[in-house]
């Protein structure tokens, strides 16, 4: 099970990669806009912080021919880049071409099981259904995750299911139970998910009781 951070924040990526739990990073134009500065420089730095991680970088062009050209240029930046392409019908032929040319593709902005089936049939590396954006519309995003899991298993597709647009620790928890191969989440959700108030309180109580014993050196 892979954990990705959905951020382009270098300081946080450096800090949290030290936990040994981060398998990659997903970026998008909005996340790069949030950080500001030179997007190419930021991407290259992320790739060097996690040289064995999967770093998803999204295309920014819209015309299919330009998307193909840009996808190849993005992929050439580093061996650990996965090119992110929106699941739009105009790009299907481009995605097919890129897969044939062995460019790793993460198909983003996926909202249905059928879109996922089409992408798995093309053989993309990851499909990214957006759980939180469906939940925003009162559609249970994690039901889609479980349907996609069933479909991938029914046909033995190798495409990995990457639950994206995670807004709460609960959505992360449910994505795991519904069989996501990977989950990408904002830094705050990862940080929340590795903490528990009862663990903190338990440590305080044990430390307090131990001090009362008055032992100077142990063991
Ligand atoms: C996925 O790869 C996207 O970067 C991301 O999860 C989008 O999340 P949002 O809906 O919170 O913008």
GROMACS .gro file of C-alpha atoms and ligand atoms in nm:
model
  231
    1UNK     CA    1   0.000   0.000   0.000
    2UNK     CA    2   0.154   0.330  -0.111
    3UNK     CA    3   0.122   0.666   0.061
    4UNK     CA    4   0.172   0.979  -0.149
    5UNK     CA    5   0.170   1.340  -0.033
    6UNK     CA    6  -0.044   1.575  -0.242
    7UNK     CA    7   0.181   1.881  -0.222
    8UNK     CA    8   0.466   2.070  -0.385
    9UNK     CA    9   0.598   2.207  -0.055
   10UNK     CA   10   0.970   2.121  -0.045
   11UNK     CA   11   1.016   2.176   0.330
   12UNK     CA   12   0.729   1.942   0.420
   13UNK     CA   13   0.837   1.680   0.164
   14UNK     CA   14   1.190   1.684   0.312
   15UNK     CA   15   1.058   1.661   0.669
   16UNK     CA   16   0.796   1.392   0.617
   17UNK     CA   17   1.003   1.174   0.384
   18UNK     CA   18   1.218   1.105   0.691
   19UNK     CA   19   0.932   0.898   0.837
   20UNK     CA   20   1.011   0.634   0.573
   21UNK     CA   21   0.640   0.618   0.490
   22UNK     CA   22   0.623   0.838   0.181
   23UNK     CA   23   0.624   0.650  -0.150
   24UNK     CA   24   0.583   0.950  -0.374
   25UNK     CA   25   0.433   1.290  -0.439
   26UNK     CA   26   0.141   1.407  -0.651
   27UNK     CA   27   0.150   1.763  -0.781
   28UNK     CA   28  -0.088   1.960  -0.998
   29UNK     CA   29  -0.093   2.316  -1.140
   30UNK     CA   30  -0.292   2.446  -0.838
   31UNK     CA   31  -0.044   2.298  -0.587
   32UNK     CA   32   0.250   2.449  -0.781
   33UNK     CA   33   0.071   2.785  -0.796
   34UNK     CA   34   0.031   2.770  -0.415
   35UNK     CA   35   0.409   2.738  -0.372
   36UNK     CA   36   0.499   3.001  -0.635
   37UNK     CA   37   0.848   3.027  -0.789
   38UNK     CA   38   1.005   2.814  -1.059
   39UNK     CA   39   0.782   2.508  -1.111
   40UNK     CA   40   1.049   2.310  -1.302
   41UNK     CA   41   1.305   2.369  -1.026
   42UNK     CA   42   1.057   2.258  -0.761
   43UNK     CA   43   0.972   1.939  -0.955
   44UNK     CA   44   1.341   1.851  -1.000
   45UNK     CA   45   1.405   1.905  -0.630
   46UNK     CA   46   1.112   1.683  -0.534
   47UNK     CA   47   1.246   1.412  -0.768
   48UNK     CA   48   1.585   1.428  -0.595
   49UNK     CA   49   1.439   1.418  -0.240
   50UNK     CA   50   1.256   1.094  -0.322
   51UNK     CA   51   1.470   0.933  -0.596
   52UNK     CA   52   1.287   0.600  -0.563
   53UNK     CA   53   0.943   0.757  -0.526
   54UNK     CA   54   0.677   0.810  -0.792
   55UNK     CA   55   0.648   1.183  -0.861
   56UNK     CA   56   0.333   1.278  -1.052
   57UNK     CA   57   0.360   1.592  -1.264
   58UNK     CA   58   0.059   1.721  -1.457
   59UNK     CA   59   0.049   1.851  -1.813
   60UNK     CA   60  -0.059   2.215  -1.847
   61UNK     CA   61  -0.137   2.228  -2.221
   62UNK     CA   62  -0.488   2.156  -2.353
   63UNK     CA   63  -0.453   2.089  -2.725
   64UNK     CA   64  -0.398   1.709  -2.769
   65UNK     CA   65  -0.086   1.748  -2.990
   66UNK     CA   66   0.066   1.988  -2.739
   67UNK     CA   67  -0.030   1.756  -2.453
   68UNK     CA   68   0.161   1.470  -2.620
   69UNK     CA   69   0.471   1.683  -2.675
   70UNK     CA   70   0.460   1.826  -2.322
   71UNK     CA   71   0.402   1.481  -2.168
   72UNK     CA   72   0.722   1.354  -2.334
   73UNK     CA   73   0.917   1.660  -2.214
   74UNK     CA   74   0.788   1.621  -1.857
   75UNK     CA   75   0.873   1.248  -1.855
   76UNK     CA   76   1.227   1.327  -1.976
   77UNK     CA   77   1.294   1.550  -1.672
   78UNK     CA   78   1.356   1.256  -1.437
   79UNK     CA   79   1.327   0.877  -1.440
   80UNK     CA   80   1.084   0.878  -1.145
   81UNK     CA   81   0.824   1.107  -1.303
   82UNK     CA   82   0.473   0.983  -1.374
   83UNK     CA   83   0.295   1.212  -1.619
   84UNK     CA   84  -0.049   1.319  -1.501
   85UNK     CA   85  -0.311   1.360  -1.773
   86UNK     CA   86  -0.681   1.445  -1.719
   87UNK     CA   87  -0.930   1.173  -1.812
   88UNK     CA   88  -1.079   1.369  -2.103
   89UNK     CA   89  -1.205   1.188  -2.415
   90UNK     CA   90  -0.988   1.415  -2.637
   91UNK     CA   91  -0.676   1.275  -2.470
   92UNK     CA   92  -0.755   0.902  -2.497
   93UNK     CA   93  -0.552   0.858  -2.817
   94UNK     CA   94  -0.261   1.049  -2.662
   95UNK     CA   95  -0.273   0.836  -2.347
   96UNK     CA   96  -0.277   0.523  -2.563
   97UNK     CA   97   0.028   0.644  -2.758
   98UNK     CA   98   0.219   0.733  -2.440
   99UNK     CA   99   0.148   0.392  -2.283
  100UNK     CA  100   0.269   0.216  -2.600
  101UNK     CA  101   0.586   0.427  -2.578
  102UNK     CA  102   0.625   0.315  -2.212
  103UNK     CA  103   0.572   0.658  -2.060
  104UNK     CA  104   0.425   0.605  -1.710
  105UNK     CA  105   0.087   0.779  -1.692
  106UNK     CA  106  -0.130   0.877  -1.395
  107UNK     CA  107  -0.478   0.957  -1.524
  108UNK     CA  108  -0.628   1.231  -1.311
  109UNK     CA  109  -0.974   1.387  -1.265
  110UNK     CA  110  -1.139   1.043  -1.274
  111UNK     CA  111  -1.495   1.033  -1.137
  112UNK     CA  112  -1.652   0.705  -1.251
  113UNK     CA  113  -1.584   0.333  -1.263
  114UNK     CA  114  -1.635   0.338  -1.642
  115UNK     CA  115  -1.369   0.607  -1.697
  116UNK     CA  116  -1.141   0.386  -1.488
  117UNK     CA  117  -1.218   0.078  -1.697
  118UNK     CA  118  -1.124   0.264  -2.016
  119UNK     CA  119  -0.793   0.378  -1.864
  120UNK     CA  120  -0.710   0.034  -1.721
  121UNK     CA  121  -0.776  -0.112  -2.070
  122UNK     CA  122  -0.521   0.135  -2.211
  123UNK     CA  123  -0.274   0.011  -1.948
  124UNK     CA  124  -0.198   0.331  -1.759
  125UNK     CA  125   0.014   0.307  -1.444
  126UNK     CA  126  -0.232   0.482  -1.207
  127UNK     CA  127  -0.591   0.597  -1.214
  128UNK     CA  128  -0.676   0.878  -0.972
  129UNK     CA  129  -1.044   0.897  -0.873
  130UNK     CA  130  -1.116   1.219  -0.678
  131UNK     CA  131  -1.291   1.107  -0.358
  132UNK     CA  132  -1.325   1.449  -0.190
  133UNK     CA  133  -1.464   1.630  -0.494
  134UNK     CA  134  -1.737   1.362  -0.522
  135UNK     CA  135  -1.809   1.386  -0.149
  136UNK     CA  136  -1.849   1.764  -0.198
  137UNK     CA  137  -2.141   1.683  -0.430
  138UNK     CA  138  -2.297   1.441  -0.178
  139UNK     CA  139  -2.186   1.141  -0.386
  140UNK     CA  140  -1.996   0.889  -0.171
  141UNK     CA  141  -1.649   0.903  -0.327
  142UNK     CA  142  -1.538   0.587  -0.152
  143UNK     CA  143  -1.820   0.383  -0.313
  144UNK     CA  144  -1.650   0.462  -0.646
  145UNK     CA  145  -1.319   0.337  -0.501
  146UNK     CA  146  -1.478   0.006  -0.407
  147UNK     CA  147  -1.645  -0.028  -0.751
  148UNK     CA  148  -1.316   0.041  -0.929
  149UNK     CA  149  -1.140  -0.216  -0.707
  150UNK     CA  150  -1.399  -0.477  -0.802
  151UNK     CA  151  -1.366  -0.395  -1.173
  152UNK     CA  152  -0.982  -0.407  -1.168
  153UNK     CA  153  -0.988  -0.744  -0.989
  154UNK     CA  154  -1.261  -0.890  -1.215
  155UNK     CA  155  -1.044  -0.838  -1.521
  156UNK     CA  156  -0.699  -0.872  -1.364
  157UNK     CA  157  -0.593  -0.525  -1.478
  158UNK     CA  158  -0.249  -0.418  -1.357
  159UNK     CA  159  -0.332  -0.046  -1.329
  160UNK     CA  160  -0.300   0.078  -0.971
  161UNK     CA  161  -0.590   0.248  -0.796
  162UNK     CA  162  -0.477   0.578  -0.645
  163UNK     CA  163  -0.741   0.741  -0.424
  164UNK     CA  164  -0.700   1.119  -0.462
  165UNK     CA  165  -0.862   1.441  -0.339
  166UNK     CA  166  -0.860   1.312   0.018
  167UNK     CA  167  -0.993   1.573   0.259
  168UNK     CA  168  -1.030   1.384   0.588
  169UNK     CA  169  -0.860   1.107   0.785
  170UNK     CA  170  -1.192   0.915   0.756
  171UNK     CA  171  -1.169   0.925   0.372
  172UNK     CA  172  -0.812   0.791   0.396
  173UNK     CA  173  -0.927   0.512   0.631
  174UNK     CA  174  -1.216   0.415   0.399
  175UNK     CA  175  -1.000   0.423   0.086
  176UNK     CA  176  -0.773   0.161   0.248
  177UNK     CA  177  -1.071  -0.061   0.343
  178UNK     CA  178  -1.208  -0.026  -0.011
  179UNK     CA  179  -0.886  -0.159  -0.158
  180UNK     CA  180  -0.696   0.144  -0.290
  181UNK     CA  181  -0.339   0.051  -0.394
  182UNK     CA  182  -0.225   0.403  -0.311
  183UNK     CA  183  -0.370   0.711  -0.143
  184UNK     CA  184  -0.252   1.068  -0.195
  185UNK     CA  185  -0.336   1.323   0.072
  186UNK     CA  186  -0.253   1.675   0.185
  187UNK     CA  187   0.025   1.712   0.444
  188UNK     CA  188  -0.227   1.799   0.720
  189UNK     CA  189  -0.419   1.473   0.670
  190UNK     CA  190  -0.100   1.265   0.680
  191UNK     CA  191   0.012   1.445   0.996
  192UNK     CA  192  -0.329   1.394   1.159
  193UNK     CA  193  -0.339   1.027   1.063
  194UNK     CA  194  -0.011   0.946   1.241
  195UNK     CA  195  -0.117   1.108   1.569
  196UNK     CA  196  -0.362   1.000   1.840
  197UNK     CA  197  -0.459   1.191   2.154
  198UNK     CA  198  -0.481   0.870   2.361
  199UNK     CA  199  -0.124   0.778   2.263
  200UNK     CA  200  -0.006   1.122   2.382
  201UNK     CA  201  -0.203   1.098   2.706
  202UNK     CA  202  -0.073   0.745   2.768
  203UNK     CA  203   0.290   0.861   2.731
  204UNK     CA  204   0.230   1.150   2.974
  205UNK     CA  205   0.084   0.915   3.238
  206UNK     CA  206   0.362   0.654   3.203
  207UNK     CA  207   0.628   0.930   3.226
  208UNK     CA  208   0.462   1.082   3.532
  209UNK     CA  209   0.432   0.747   3.717
  210UNK     CA  210   0.790   0.655   3.629
  211UNK     CA  211   0.922   0.983   3.772
  212UNK     CA  212   0.738   0.907   4.099
  213UNK     CA  213   0.942   0.588   4.134
  214UNK     CA  214   1.252   0.802   4.176
  215UNK     CA  215   1.490   0.568   3.994
  216UNK     CA  216   1.789   0.766   3.861
  217UNK     CA  217   1.922   0.519   3.604
  218UNK     CA  218   1.731   0.251   3.412
  219UNK     CA  219   1.827  -0.007   3.303
  220LIG     C1  220  -0.455   1.433  -0.723
  220LIG     O1  221  -0.354   1.385  -0.769
  220LIG     C2  222  -0.482   1.577  -0.704
  220LIG     O2  223  -0.359   1.646  -0.698
  220LIG     C3  224  -0.554   1.609  -0.577
  220LIG     O3  225  -0.575   1.495  -0.497
  220LIG     C4  226  -0.669   1.701  -0.591
  220LIG     O4  227  -0.728   1.723  -0.467
  220LIG     P1  228  -0.831   1.842  -0.440
  220LIG     O5  229  -0.966   1.798  -0.486
  220LIG     O6  230  -0.827   1.861  -0.291
  220LIG     O7  231  -0.781   1.961  -0.516
   0.00000   0.00000   0.00000
